mmCIF file of C-alpha atoms in Angstrom:
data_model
loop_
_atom_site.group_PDB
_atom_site.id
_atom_site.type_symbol
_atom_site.label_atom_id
_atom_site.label_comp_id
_atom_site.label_asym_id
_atom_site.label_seq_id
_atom_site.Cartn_x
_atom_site.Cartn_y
_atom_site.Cartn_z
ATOM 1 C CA UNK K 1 -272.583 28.691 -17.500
ATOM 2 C CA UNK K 2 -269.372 28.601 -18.153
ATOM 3 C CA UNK K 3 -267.817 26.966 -21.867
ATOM 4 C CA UNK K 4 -264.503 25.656 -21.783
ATOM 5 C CA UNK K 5 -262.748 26.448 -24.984
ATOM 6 C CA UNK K 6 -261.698 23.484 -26.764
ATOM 7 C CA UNK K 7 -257.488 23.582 -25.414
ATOM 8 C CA UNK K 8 -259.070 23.218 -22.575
ATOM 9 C CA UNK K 9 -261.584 20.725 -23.132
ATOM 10 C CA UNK K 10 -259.163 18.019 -25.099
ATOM 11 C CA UNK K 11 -256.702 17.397 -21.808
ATOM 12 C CA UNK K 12 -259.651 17.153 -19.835
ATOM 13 C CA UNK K 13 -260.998 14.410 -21.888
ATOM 14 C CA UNK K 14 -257.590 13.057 -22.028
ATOM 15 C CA UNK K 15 -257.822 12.850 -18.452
ATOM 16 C CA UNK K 16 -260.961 11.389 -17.888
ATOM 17 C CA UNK K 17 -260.459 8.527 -20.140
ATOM 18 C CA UNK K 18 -256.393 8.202 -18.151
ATOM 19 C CA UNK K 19 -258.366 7.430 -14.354
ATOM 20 C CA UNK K 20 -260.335 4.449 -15.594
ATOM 21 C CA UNK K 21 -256.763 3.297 -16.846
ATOM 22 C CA UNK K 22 -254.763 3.903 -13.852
ATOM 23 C CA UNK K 23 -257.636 2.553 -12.183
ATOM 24 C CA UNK K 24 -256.302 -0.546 -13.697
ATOM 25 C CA UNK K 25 -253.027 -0.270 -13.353
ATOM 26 C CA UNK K 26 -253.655 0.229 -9.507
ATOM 27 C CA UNK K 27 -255.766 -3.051 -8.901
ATOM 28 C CA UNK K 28 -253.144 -5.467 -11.484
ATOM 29 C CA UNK K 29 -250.734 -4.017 -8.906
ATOM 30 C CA UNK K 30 -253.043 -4.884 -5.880
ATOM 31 C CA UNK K 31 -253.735 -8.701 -7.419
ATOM 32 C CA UNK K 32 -250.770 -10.171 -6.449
ATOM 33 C CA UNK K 33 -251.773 -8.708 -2.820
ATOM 34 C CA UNK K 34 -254.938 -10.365 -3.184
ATOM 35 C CA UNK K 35 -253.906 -13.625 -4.815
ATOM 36 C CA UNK K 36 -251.626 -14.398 -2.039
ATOM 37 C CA UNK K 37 -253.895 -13.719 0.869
ATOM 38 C CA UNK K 38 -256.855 -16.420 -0.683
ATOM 39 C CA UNK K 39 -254.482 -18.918 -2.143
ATOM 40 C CA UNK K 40 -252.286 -21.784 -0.774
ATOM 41 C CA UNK K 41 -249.709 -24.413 -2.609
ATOM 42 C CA UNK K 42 -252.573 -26.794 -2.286
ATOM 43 C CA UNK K 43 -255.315 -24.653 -3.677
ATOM 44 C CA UNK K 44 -253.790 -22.684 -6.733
ATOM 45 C CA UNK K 45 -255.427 -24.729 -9.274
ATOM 46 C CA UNK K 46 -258.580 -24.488 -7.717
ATOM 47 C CA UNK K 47 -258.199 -20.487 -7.735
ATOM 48 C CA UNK K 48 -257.583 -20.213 -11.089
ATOM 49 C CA UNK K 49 -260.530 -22.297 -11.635
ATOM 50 C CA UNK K 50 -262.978 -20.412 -9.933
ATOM 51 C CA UNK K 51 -260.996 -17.047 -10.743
ATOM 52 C CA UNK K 52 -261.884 -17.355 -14.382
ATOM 53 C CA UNK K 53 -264.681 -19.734 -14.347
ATOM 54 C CA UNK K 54 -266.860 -16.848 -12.743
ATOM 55 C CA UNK K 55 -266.050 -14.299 -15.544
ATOM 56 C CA UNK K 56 -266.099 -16.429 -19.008
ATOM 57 C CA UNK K 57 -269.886 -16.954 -19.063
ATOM 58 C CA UNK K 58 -269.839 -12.430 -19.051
ATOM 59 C CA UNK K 59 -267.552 -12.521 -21.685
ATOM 60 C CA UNK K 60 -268.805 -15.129 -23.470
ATOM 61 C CA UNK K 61 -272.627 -13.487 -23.556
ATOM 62 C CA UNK K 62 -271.138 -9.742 -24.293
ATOM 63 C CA UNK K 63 -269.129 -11.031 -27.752
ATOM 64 C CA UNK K 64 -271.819 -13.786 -28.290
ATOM 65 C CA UNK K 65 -272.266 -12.637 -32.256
ATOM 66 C CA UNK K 66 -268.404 -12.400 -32.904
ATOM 67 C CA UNK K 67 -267.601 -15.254 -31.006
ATOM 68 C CA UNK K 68 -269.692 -17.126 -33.496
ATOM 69 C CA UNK K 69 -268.471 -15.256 -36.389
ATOM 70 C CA UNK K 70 -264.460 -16.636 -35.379
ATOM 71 C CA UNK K 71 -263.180 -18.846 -37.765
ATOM 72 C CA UNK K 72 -261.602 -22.446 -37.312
ATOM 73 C CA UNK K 73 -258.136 -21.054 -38.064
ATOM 74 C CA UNK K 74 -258.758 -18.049 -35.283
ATOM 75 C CA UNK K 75 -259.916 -20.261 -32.831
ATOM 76 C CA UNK K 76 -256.745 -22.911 -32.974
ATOM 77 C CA UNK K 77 -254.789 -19.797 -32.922
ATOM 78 C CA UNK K 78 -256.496 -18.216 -29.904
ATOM 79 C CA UNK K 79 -256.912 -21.318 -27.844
ATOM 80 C CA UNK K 80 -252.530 -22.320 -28.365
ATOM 81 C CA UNK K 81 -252.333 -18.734 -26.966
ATOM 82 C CA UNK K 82 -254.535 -19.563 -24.030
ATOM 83 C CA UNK K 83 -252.389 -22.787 -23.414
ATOM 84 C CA UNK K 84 -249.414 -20.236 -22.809
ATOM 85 C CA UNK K 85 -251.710 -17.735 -20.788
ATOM 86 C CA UNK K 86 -252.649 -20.266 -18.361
ATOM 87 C CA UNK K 87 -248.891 -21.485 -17.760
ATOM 88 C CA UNK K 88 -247.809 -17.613 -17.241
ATOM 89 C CA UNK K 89 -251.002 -17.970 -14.698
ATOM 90 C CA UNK K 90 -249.889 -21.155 -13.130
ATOM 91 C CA UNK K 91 -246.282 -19.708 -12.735
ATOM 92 C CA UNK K 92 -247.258 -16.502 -11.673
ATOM 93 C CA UNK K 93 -249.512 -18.002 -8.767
ATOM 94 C CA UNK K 94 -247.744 -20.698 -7.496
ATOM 95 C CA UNK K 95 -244.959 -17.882 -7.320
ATOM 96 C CA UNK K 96 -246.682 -15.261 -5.255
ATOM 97 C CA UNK K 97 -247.609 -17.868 -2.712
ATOM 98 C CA UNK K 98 -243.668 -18.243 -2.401
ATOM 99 C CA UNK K 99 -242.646 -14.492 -2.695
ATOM 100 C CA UNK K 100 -243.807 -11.639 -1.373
ATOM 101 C CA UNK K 101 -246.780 -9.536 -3.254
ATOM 102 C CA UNK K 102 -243.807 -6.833 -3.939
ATOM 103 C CA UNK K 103 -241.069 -8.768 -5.665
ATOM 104 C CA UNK K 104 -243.705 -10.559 -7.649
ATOM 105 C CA UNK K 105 -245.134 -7.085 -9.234
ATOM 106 C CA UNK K 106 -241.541 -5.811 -9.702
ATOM 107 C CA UNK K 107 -240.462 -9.079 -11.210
ATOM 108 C CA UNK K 108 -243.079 -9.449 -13.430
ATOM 109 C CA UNK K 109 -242.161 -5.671 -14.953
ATOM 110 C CA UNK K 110 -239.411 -6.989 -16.271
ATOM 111 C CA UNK K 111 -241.673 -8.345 -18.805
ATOM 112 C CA UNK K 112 -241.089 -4.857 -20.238
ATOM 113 C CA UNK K 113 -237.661 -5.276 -20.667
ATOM 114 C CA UNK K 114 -237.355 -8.873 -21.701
ATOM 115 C CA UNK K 115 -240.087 -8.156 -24.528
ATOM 116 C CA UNK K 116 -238.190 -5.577 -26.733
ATOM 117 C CA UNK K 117 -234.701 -7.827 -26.289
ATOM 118 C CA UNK K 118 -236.947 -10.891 -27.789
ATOM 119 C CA UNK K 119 -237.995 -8.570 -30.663
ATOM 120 C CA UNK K 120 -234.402 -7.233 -31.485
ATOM 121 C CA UNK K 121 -232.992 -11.187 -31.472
ATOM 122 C CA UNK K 122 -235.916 -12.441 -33.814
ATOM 123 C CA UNK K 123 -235.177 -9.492 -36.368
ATOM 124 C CA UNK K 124 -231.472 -9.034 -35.714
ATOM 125 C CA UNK K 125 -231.597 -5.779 -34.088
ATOM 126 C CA UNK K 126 -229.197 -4.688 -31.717
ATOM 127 C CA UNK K 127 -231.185 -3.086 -28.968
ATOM 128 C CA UNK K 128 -230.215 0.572 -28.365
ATOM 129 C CA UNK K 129 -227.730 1.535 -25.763
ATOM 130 C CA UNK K 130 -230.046 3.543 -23.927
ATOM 131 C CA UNK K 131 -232.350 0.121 -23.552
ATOM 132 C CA UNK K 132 -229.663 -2.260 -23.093
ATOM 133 C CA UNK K 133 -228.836 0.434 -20.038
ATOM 134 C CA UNK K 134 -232.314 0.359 -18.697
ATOM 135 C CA UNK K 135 -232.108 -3.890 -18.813
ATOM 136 C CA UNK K 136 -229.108 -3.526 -16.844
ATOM 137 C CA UNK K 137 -230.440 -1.676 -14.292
ATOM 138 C CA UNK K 138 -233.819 -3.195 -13.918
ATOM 139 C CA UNK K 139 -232.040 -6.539 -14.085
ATOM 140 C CA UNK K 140 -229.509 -5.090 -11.036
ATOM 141 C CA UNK K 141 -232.559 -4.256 -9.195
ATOM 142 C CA UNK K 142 -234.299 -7.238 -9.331
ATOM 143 C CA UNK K 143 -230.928 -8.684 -7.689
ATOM 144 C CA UNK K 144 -231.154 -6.167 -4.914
ATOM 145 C CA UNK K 145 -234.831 -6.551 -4.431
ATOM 146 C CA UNK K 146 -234.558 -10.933 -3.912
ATOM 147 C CA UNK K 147 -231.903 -10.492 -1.298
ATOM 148 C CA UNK K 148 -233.338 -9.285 1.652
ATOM 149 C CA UNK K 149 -231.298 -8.074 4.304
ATOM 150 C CA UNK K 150 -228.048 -10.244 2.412
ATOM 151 C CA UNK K 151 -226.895 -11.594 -0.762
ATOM 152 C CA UNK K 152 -228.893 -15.537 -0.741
ATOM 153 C CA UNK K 153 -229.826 -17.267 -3.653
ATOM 154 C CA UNK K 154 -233.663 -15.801 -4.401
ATOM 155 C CA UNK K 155 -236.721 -17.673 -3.142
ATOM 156 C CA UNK K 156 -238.593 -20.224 -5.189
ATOM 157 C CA UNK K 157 -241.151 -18.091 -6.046
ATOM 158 C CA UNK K 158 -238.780 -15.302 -7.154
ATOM 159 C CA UNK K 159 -237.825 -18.188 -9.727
ATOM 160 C CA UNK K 160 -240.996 -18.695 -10.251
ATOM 161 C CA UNK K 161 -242.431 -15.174 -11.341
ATOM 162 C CA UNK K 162 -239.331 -14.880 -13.183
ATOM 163 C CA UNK K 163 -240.324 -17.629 -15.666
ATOM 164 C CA UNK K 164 -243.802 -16.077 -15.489
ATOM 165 C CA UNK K 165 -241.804 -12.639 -16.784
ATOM 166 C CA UNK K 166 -240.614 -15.095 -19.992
ATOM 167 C CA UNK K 167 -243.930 -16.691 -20.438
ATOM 168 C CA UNK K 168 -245.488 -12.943 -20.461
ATOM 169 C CA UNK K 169 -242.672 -12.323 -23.277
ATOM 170 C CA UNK K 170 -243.114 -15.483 -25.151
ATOM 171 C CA UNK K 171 -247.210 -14.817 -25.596
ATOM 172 C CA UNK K 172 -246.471 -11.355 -26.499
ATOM 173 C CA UNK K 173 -244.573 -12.437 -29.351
ATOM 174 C CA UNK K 174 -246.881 -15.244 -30.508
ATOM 175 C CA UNK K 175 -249.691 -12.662 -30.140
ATOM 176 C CA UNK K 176 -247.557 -10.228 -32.728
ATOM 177 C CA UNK K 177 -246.533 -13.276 -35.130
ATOM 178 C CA UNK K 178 -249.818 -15.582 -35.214
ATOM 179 C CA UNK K 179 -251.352 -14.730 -37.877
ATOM 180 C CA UNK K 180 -254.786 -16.352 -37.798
ATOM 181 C CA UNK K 181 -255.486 -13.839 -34.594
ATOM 182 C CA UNK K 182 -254.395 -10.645 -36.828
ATOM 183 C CA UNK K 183 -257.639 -9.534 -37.560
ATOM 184 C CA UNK K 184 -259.706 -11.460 -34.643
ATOM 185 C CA UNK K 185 -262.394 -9.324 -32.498
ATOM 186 C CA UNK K 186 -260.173 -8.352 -29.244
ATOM 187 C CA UNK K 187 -262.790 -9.645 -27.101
ATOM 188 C CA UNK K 188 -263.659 -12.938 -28.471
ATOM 189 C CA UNK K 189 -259.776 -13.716 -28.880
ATOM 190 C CA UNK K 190 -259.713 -13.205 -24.962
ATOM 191 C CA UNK K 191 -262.634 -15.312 -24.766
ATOM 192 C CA UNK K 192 -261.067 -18.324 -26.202
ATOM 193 C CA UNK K 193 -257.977 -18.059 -24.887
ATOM 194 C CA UNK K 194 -259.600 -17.574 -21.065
ATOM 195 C CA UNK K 195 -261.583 -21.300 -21.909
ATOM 196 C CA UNK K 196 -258.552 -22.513 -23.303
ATOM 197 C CA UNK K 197 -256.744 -21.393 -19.851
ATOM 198 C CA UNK K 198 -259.690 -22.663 -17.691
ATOM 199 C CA UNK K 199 -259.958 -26.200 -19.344
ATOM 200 C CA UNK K 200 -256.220 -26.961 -18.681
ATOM 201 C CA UNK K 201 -257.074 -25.614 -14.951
ATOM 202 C CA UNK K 202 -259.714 -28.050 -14.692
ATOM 203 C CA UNK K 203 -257.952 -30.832 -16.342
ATOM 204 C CA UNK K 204 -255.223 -30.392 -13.464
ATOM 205 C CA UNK K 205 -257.438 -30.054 -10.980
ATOM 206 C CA UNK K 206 -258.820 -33.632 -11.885
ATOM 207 C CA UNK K 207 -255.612 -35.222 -11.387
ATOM 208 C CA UNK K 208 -254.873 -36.484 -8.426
ATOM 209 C CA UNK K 209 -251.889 -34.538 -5.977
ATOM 210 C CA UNK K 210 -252.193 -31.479 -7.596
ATOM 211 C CA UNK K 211 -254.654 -29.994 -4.763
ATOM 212 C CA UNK K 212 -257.813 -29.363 -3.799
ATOM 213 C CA UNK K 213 -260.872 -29.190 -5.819
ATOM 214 C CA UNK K 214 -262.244 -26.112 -6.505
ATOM 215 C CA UNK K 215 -265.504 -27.267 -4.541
ATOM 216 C CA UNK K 216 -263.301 -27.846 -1.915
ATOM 217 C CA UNK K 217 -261.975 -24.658 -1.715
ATOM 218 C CA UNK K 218 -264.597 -22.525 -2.418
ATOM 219 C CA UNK K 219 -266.089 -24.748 0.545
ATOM 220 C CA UNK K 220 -263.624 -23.350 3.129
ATOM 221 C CA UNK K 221 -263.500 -19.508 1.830
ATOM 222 C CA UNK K 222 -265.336 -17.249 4.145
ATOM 223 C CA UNK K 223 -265.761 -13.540 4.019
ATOM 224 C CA UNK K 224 -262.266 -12.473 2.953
ATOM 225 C CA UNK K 225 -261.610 -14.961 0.977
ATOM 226 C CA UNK K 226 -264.680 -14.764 -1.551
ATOM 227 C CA UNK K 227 -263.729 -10.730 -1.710
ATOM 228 C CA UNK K 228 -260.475 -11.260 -2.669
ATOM 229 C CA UNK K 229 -261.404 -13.699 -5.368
ATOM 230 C CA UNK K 230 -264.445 -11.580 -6.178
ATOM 231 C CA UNK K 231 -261.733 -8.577 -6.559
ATOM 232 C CA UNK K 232 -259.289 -10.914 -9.147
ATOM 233 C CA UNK K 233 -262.483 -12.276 -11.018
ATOM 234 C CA UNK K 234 -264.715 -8.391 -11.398
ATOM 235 C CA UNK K 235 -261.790 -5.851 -11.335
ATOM 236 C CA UNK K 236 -258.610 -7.724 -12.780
ATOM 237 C CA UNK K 237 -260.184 -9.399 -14.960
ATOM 238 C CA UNK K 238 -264.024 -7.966 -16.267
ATOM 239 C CA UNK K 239 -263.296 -4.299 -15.127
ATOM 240 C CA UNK K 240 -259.685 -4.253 -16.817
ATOM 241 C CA UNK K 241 -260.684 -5.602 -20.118
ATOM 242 C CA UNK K 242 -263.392 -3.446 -20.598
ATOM 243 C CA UNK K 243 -261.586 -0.374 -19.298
ATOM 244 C CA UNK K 244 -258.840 -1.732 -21.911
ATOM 245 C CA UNK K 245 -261.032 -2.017 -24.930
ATOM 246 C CA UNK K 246 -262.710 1.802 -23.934
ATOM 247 C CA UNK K 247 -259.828 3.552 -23.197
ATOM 248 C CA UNK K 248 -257.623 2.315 -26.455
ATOM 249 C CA UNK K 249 -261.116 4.110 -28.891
ATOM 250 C CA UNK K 250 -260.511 7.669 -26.615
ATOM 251 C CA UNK K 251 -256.964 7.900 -25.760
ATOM 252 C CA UNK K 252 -253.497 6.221 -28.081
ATOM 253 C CA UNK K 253 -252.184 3.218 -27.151
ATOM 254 C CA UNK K 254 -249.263 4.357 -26.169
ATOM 255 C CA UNK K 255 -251.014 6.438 -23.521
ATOM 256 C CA UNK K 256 -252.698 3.411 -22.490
ATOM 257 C CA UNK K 257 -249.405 1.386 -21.977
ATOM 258 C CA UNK K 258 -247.471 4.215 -19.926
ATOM 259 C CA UNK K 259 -250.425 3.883 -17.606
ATOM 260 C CA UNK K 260 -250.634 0.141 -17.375
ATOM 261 C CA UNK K 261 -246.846 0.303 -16.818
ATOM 262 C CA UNK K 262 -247.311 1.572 -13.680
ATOM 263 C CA UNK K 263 -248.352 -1.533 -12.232
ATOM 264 C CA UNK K 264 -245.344 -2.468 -10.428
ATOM 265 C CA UNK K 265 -245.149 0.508 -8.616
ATOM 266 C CA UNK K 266 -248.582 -0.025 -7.385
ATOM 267 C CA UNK K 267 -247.787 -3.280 -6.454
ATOM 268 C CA UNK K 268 -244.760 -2.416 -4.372
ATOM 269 C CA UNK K 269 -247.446 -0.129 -2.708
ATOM 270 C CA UNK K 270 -249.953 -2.529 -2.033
ATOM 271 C CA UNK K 271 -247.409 -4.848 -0.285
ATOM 272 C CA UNK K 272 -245.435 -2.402 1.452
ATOM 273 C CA UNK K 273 -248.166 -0.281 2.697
ATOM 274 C CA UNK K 274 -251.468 -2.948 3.283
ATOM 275 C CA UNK K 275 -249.276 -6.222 3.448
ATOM 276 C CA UNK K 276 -247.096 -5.084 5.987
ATOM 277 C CA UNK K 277 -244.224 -6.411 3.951
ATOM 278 C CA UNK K 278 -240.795 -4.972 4.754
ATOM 279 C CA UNK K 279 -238.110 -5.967 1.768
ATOM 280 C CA UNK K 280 -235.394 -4.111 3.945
ATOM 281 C CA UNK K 281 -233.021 -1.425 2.872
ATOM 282 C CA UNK K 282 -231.610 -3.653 -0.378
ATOM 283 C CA UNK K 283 -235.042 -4.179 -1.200
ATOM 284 C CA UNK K 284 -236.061 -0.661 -1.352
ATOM 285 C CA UNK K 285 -233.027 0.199 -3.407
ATOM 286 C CA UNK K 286 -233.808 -2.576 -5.831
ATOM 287 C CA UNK K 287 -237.383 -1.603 -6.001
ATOM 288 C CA UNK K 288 -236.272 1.830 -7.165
ATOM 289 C CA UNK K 289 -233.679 0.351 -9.924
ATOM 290 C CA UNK K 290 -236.607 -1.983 -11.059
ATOM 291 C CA UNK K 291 -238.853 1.431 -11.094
ATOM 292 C CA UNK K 292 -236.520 3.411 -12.878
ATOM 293 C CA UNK K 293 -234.968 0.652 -15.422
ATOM 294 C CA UNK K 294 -238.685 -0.202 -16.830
ATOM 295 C CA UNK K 295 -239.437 3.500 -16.947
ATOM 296 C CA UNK K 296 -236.195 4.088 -19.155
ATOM 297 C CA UNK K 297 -236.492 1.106 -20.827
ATOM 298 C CA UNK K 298 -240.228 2.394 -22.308
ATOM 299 C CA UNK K 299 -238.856 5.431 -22.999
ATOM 300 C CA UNK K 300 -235.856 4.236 -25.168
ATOM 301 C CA UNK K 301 -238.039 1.765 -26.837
ATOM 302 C CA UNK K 302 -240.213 4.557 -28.256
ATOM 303 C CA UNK K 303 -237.070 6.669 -28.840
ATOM 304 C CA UNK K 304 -236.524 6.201 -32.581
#
């Protein structure tokens, strides 16, 4: 039998614990494929209800004990958080059923650049050259990418997961600045702020105009359509977050996050190649200046 010595044996851990990560990265790239083929404008609410519904009573039972264990101050603190996660939800699916499933994955990257500018203008920072650089091109290629085959003003849904890109931005920074969540369990602070996302679905779904019920449209799903929704509820959602909370005790964080931030590119993929969309020659080119912008833009934020 052969013994690998241990330079050997570290990368190869390395790597195992990278797949289940990429793994990730590749279905978050795929959901926006997946949202958009099982939802409609008149059944987004309902998705999200049954979406997240299905998956809180797991995570509930796994982090039973330290769900208990939160304390009042934690929870007020994780459930404002989940009022903010479910509008970037709302915003992101109402978008995608107005957009294509590739400019929604490439806008929403730009969550990577509008996250570090945020930081910089709450402490005074200027941002580096070498980031503002990367903003500017990412910000050029989202241009490119909502035009099409001409220069029009971008679709409503390319407004849409834009403001979903801010939303992404503006939890991030609660996340770093609310204190009561410092030192909360990971997985109960998802918990909460999942109910606290689910309950203001629900609440919208009981008014009336905004759509069909979720009975209603888990009535008309067939075959494809519980898939997909079984695919956003088990593997964007369950499988992710567990992956998440693995990988980060086997691999660094930053590891984790260069892999993660490859989700645009795999949702380019998964429009381009399985949703037969075709964003034209402008599109590509913006796709690439998204690409490259977010991948400098990580870079020079690490850069000291």
């Amino acid at each position: 039998m052969t013994v690998l010595s241990p330079a050997v044996e570290a990368p190869r851990r390395a790597w195992l614990a990278d797949l289940p990560v990429l793994a990730v990265a590749v279905v978050w790239g795929g959901s926006y494929l997946a949202a958009k083929g099982i939802t409609t404008t008149h059944t987004v609410i309902a998705v999200l209800v049954l979406r997240f519904a299905l998956v809180l009573p797991v995570l509930a039972v796994a982090g039973w004990v330290r769900l208990r264990a939160l304390r009042p101050a934690q929870l007020r603190g994780a459930a404002g958080l989940g009022l903010v996660l479910g509008v970037i939800f709302l915003l992101e699916t109402y978008g995608v059923v107005h957009t294509s499933a590739t400019n929604a994955g490439l806008i929403i990257s730009l969550t990577m650049i509008f996250t570090p500018l945020a930081e910089a203008a709450v402490r005074k920072q200027a941002p580096s050259p070498g980031f503002l650089g990367a903003a500017a091109v990412s910000v050029a290629g989202v241009v490119a990418l909502t035009q099409g085959a001409g220069f029009t003003a971008p679709s409503p849904g390319d407004v849409l997961i834009l403001g979903a890109a801010l939303a992404r931005t503006l939890h991030v920074l609660l996340m770093a600045r609310t204190e009561a969540v410092q030192d909360a369990d990971a997985l109960s602070l998802t918990t909460v702020q999942l109910g606290a996302a689910v309950l203001v679905f629900a609440l919208l779904a009981a008014v009336p105009g905004t759509g069909d019920s979720p009975w209603a449209a888990a009535a008309g799903f067939g075959a494809a359509q519980w898939a997909g929704l079984a695919f956003l509820s088990v593997f964007c959602t369950l499988f992710a977050f567990f992956v998440q909370m693995w990988a980060v005790r086997r691999t660094s964080p930053s590891r984790v996050s260069l892999l993660l931030g490859t989700e645009p590119l795999w949702a380019a993929v998964a429009g381009i190649a399985v949703g037969g969309e075709e964003p034209g020659l402008l599109g590509y080119a913006g796709a690439l200046l998204v690409l490259v912008g977010t991948a400098w833009g990580r870079r020079a934020v690490r850069t000291p």
